[in-house]
Short mmCIF file of C-alpha atoms in Angstrom, two decimals:
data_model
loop_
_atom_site.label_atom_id
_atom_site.label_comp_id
_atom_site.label_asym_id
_atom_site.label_seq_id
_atom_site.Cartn_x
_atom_site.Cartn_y
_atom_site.Cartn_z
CA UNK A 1 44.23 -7.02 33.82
CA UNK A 2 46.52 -8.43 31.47
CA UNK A 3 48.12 -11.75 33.34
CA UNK A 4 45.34 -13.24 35.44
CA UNK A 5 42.18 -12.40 33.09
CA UNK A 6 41.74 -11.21 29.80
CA UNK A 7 39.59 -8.13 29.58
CA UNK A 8 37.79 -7.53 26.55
CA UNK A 9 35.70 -4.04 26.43
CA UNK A 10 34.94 -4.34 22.48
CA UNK A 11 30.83 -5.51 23.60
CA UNK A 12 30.56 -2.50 26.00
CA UNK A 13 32.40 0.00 23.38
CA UNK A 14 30.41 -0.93 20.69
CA UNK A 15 27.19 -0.84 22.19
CA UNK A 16 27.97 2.49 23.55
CA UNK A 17 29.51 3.71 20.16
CA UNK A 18 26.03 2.47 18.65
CA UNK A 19 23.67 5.04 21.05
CA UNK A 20 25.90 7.73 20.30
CA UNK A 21 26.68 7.09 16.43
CA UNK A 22 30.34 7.71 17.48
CA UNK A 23 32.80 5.61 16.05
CA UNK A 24 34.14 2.92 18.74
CA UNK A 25 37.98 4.18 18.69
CA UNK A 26 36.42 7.70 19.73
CA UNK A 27 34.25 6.11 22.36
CA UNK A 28 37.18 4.25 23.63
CA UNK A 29 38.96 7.82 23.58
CA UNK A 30 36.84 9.53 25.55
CA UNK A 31 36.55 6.86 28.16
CA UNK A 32 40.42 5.69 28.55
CA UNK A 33 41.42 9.51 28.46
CA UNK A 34 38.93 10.88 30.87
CA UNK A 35 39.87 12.34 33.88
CA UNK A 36 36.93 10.76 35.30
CA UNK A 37 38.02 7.00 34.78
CA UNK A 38 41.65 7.70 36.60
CA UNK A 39 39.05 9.25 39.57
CA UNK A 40 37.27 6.08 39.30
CA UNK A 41 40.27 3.90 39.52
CA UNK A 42 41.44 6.48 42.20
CA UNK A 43 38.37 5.61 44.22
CA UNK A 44 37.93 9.12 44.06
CA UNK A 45 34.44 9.16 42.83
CA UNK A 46 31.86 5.74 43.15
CA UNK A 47 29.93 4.09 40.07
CA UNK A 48 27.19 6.73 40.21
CA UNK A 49 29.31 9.73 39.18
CA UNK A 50 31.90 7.52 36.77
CA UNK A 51 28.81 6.50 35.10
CA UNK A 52 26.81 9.31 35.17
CA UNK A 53 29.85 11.41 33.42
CA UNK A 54 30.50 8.98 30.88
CA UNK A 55 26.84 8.88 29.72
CA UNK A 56 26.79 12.90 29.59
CA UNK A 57 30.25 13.43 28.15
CA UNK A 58 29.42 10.60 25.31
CA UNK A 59 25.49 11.42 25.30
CA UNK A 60 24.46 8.04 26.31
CA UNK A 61 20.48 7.56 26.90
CA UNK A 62 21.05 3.59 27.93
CA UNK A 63 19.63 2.92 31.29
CA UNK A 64 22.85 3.13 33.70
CA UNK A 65 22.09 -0.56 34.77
CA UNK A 66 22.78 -2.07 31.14
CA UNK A 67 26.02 0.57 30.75
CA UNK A 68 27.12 -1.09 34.47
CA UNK A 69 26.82 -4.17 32.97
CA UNK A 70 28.23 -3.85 29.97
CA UNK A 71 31.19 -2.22 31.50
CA UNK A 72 31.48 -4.64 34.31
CA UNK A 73 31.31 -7.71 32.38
CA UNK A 74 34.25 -7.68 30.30
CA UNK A 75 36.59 -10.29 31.99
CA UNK A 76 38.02 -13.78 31.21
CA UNK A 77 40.16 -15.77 33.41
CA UNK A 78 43.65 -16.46 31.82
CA UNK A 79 43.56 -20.22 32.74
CA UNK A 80 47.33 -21.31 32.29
CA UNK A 81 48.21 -18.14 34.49
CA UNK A 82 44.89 -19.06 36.79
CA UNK A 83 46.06 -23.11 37.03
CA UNK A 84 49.67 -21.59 37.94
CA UNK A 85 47.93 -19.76 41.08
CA UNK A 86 46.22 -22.82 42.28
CA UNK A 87 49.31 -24.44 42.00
CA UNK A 88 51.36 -21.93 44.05
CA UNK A 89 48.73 -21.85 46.34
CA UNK A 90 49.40 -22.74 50.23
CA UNK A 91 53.11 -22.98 48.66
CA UNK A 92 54.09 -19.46 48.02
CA UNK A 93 52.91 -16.44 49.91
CA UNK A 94 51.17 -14.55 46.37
CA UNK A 95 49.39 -11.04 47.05
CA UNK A 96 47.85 -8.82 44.51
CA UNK A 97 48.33 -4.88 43.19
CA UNK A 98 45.72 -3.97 40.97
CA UNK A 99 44.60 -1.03 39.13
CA UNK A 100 40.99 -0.87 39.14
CA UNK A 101 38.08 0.68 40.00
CA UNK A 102 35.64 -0.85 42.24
CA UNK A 103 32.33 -1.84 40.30
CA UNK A 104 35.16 -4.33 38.46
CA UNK A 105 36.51 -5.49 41.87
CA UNK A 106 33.09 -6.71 42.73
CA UNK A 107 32.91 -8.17 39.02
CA UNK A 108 35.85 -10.20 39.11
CA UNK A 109 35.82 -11.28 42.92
CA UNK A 110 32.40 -12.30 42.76
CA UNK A 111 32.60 -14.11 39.04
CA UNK A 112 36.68 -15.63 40.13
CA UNK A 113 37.56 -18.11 42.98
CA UNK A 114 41.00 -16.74 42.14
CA UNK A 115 41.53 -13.56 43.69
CA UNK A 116 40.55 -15.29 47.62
CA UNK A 117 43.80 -17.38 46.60
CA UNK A 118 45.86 -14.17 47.39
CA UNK A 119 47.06 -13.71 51.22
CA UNK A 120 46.35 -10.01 50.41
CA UNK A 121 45.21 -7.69 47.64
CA UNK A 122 45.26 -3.72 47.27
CA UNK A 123 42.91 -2.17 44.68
CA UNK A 124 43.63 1.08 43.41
CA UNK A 125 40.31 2.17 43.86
CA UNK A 126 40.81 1.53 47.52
CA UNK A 127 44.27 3.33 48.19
CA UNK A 128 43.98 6.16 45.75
CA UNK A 129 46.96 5.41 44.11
CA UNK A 130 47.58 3.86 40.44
CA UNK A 131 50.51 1.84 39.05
CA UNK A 132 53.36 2.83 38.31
CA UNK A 133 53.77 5.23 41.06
CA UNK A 134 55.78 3.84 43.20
CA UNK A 135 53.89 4.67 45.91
CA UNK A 136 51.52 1.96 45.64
CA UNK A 137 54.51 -0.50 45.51
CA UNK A 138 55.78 1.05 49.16
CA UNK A 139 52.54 1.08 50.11
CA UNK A 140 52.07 -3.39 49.41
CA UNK A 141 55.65 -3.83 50.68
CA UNK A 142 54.67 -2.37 54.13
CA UNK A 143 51.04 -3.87 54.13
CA UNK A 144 52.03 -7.38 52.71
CA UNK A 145 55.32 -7.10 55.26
CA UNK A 146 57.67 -8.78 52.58
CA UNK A 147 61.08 -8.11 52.01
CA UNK A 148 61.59 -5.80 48.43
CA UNK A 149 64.62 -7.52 47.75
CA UNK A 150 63.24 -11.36 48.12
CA UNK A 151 59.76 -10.34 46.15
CA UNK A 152 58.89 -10.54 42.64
CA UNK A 153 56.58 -8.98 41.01
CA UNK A 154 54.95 -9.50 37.47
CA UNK A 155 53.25 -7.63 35.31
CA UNK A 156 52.33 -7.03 31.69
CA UNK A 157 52.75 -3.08 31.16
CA UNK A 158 56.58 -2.01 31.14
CA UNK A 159 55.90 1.02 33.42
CA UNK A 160 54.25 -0.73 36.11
CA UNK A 161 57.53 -2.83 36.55
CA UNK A 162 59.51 0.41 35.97
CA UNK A 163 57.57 1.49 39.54
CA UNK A 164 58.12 -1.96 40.84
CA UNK A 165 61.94 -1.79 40.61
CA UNK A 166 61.63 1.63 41.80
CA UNK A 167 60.73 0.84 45.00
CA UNK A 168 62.73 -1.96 45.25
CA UNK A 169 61.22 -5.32 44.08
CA UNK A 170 62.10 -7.77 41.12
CA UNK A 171 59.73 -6.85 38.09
CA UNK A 172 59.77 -9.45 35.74
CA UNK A 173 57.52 -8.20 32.19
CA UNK A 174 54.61 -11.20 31.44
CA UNK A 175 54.58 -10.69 27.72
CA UNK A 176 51.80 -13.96 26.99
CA UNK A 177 51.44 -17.16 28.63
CA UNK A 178 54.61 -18.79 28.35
CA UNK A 179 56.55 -16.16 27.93
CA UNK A 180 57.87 -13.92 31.02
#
């Protein structure tokens, strides 16, 4: 979310602070510390329930296709990091851990030639486990069949690498473009 697109949920957050007349660093509250969005992410509940939660907890009355939308359309590719994958492509073996839930999977994969550039991906929302745990990092190094010790992995959050290392790969921190 933060090295091969730029996600941007100020539209959605604002239009959902404006039906409730909450401000939009309580709406963003309320969402990001939910139990429900880590289920989401989890792919222990679908897009009906996440939803469905979120407009009862925050008092939403927007038809659920407009929230969906709003909260689906929220990403931009991050084109020096996206040019860098083309690049690599057919000359590295690149794969893809991802914490997400799966209404954003469909987003990105359907709006992105990118992510069909990966030999493999695993989406959180698929395995039931989230970054950092390194769980999900034993979980790609036996799936994607590479070698922990000849793999690197990048990432912008701190932790995530922190469960990287963990289990044994190279975490290097992507701080901006141009600057790992």
């Amino acid at each position: 979310g933060g090295v091969i697109l730029h996600i941007d949920f100020k539209p959605a957050v604002e239009a959902f602070a404006a039906e409730t007349g909450m401000h939009p660093d309580r709406v963003m509250r309320e969402i990001f510390e939910s139990p429900e969005l880590k289920d989401y992410d989890r792919g222990r509940i679908g897009p009906d329930e996440f939803f469905r939660s979120i407009r009862s907890r925050l008092k939403i009355g927007m038809e659920e296709g407009r929230m969906r939308r709003l909260w689906d359309d929220i990403f931009r590719e991050n084109t020096p990091v996206a040019d860098l994958i083309r690049r690599w492509h057919g000359t590295l073996a690149m794969f893809l851990i991802s914490n997400t839930c799966q209404s954003h999977v469909e987003q990105f994969e359907r709006q992105f030639d990118l992510f069909g550039l990966f030999k493999d991906r695993i989406y959180s929302c698929h395995v039931g486990l989230l970054k950092p745990d390194a769980g999900i990092f034993e979980l790609a190094i036996r799936k994607f069949g590479v070698s922990p010790s000849r793999t690197l992995y990048v990432d912008d959050k701190p932790e995530n690498i922190d469960g990287a290392r963990e289990a044994g790969l190279h975490g290097v921190h992507f701080e901006s473009n141009g600057r790992f």
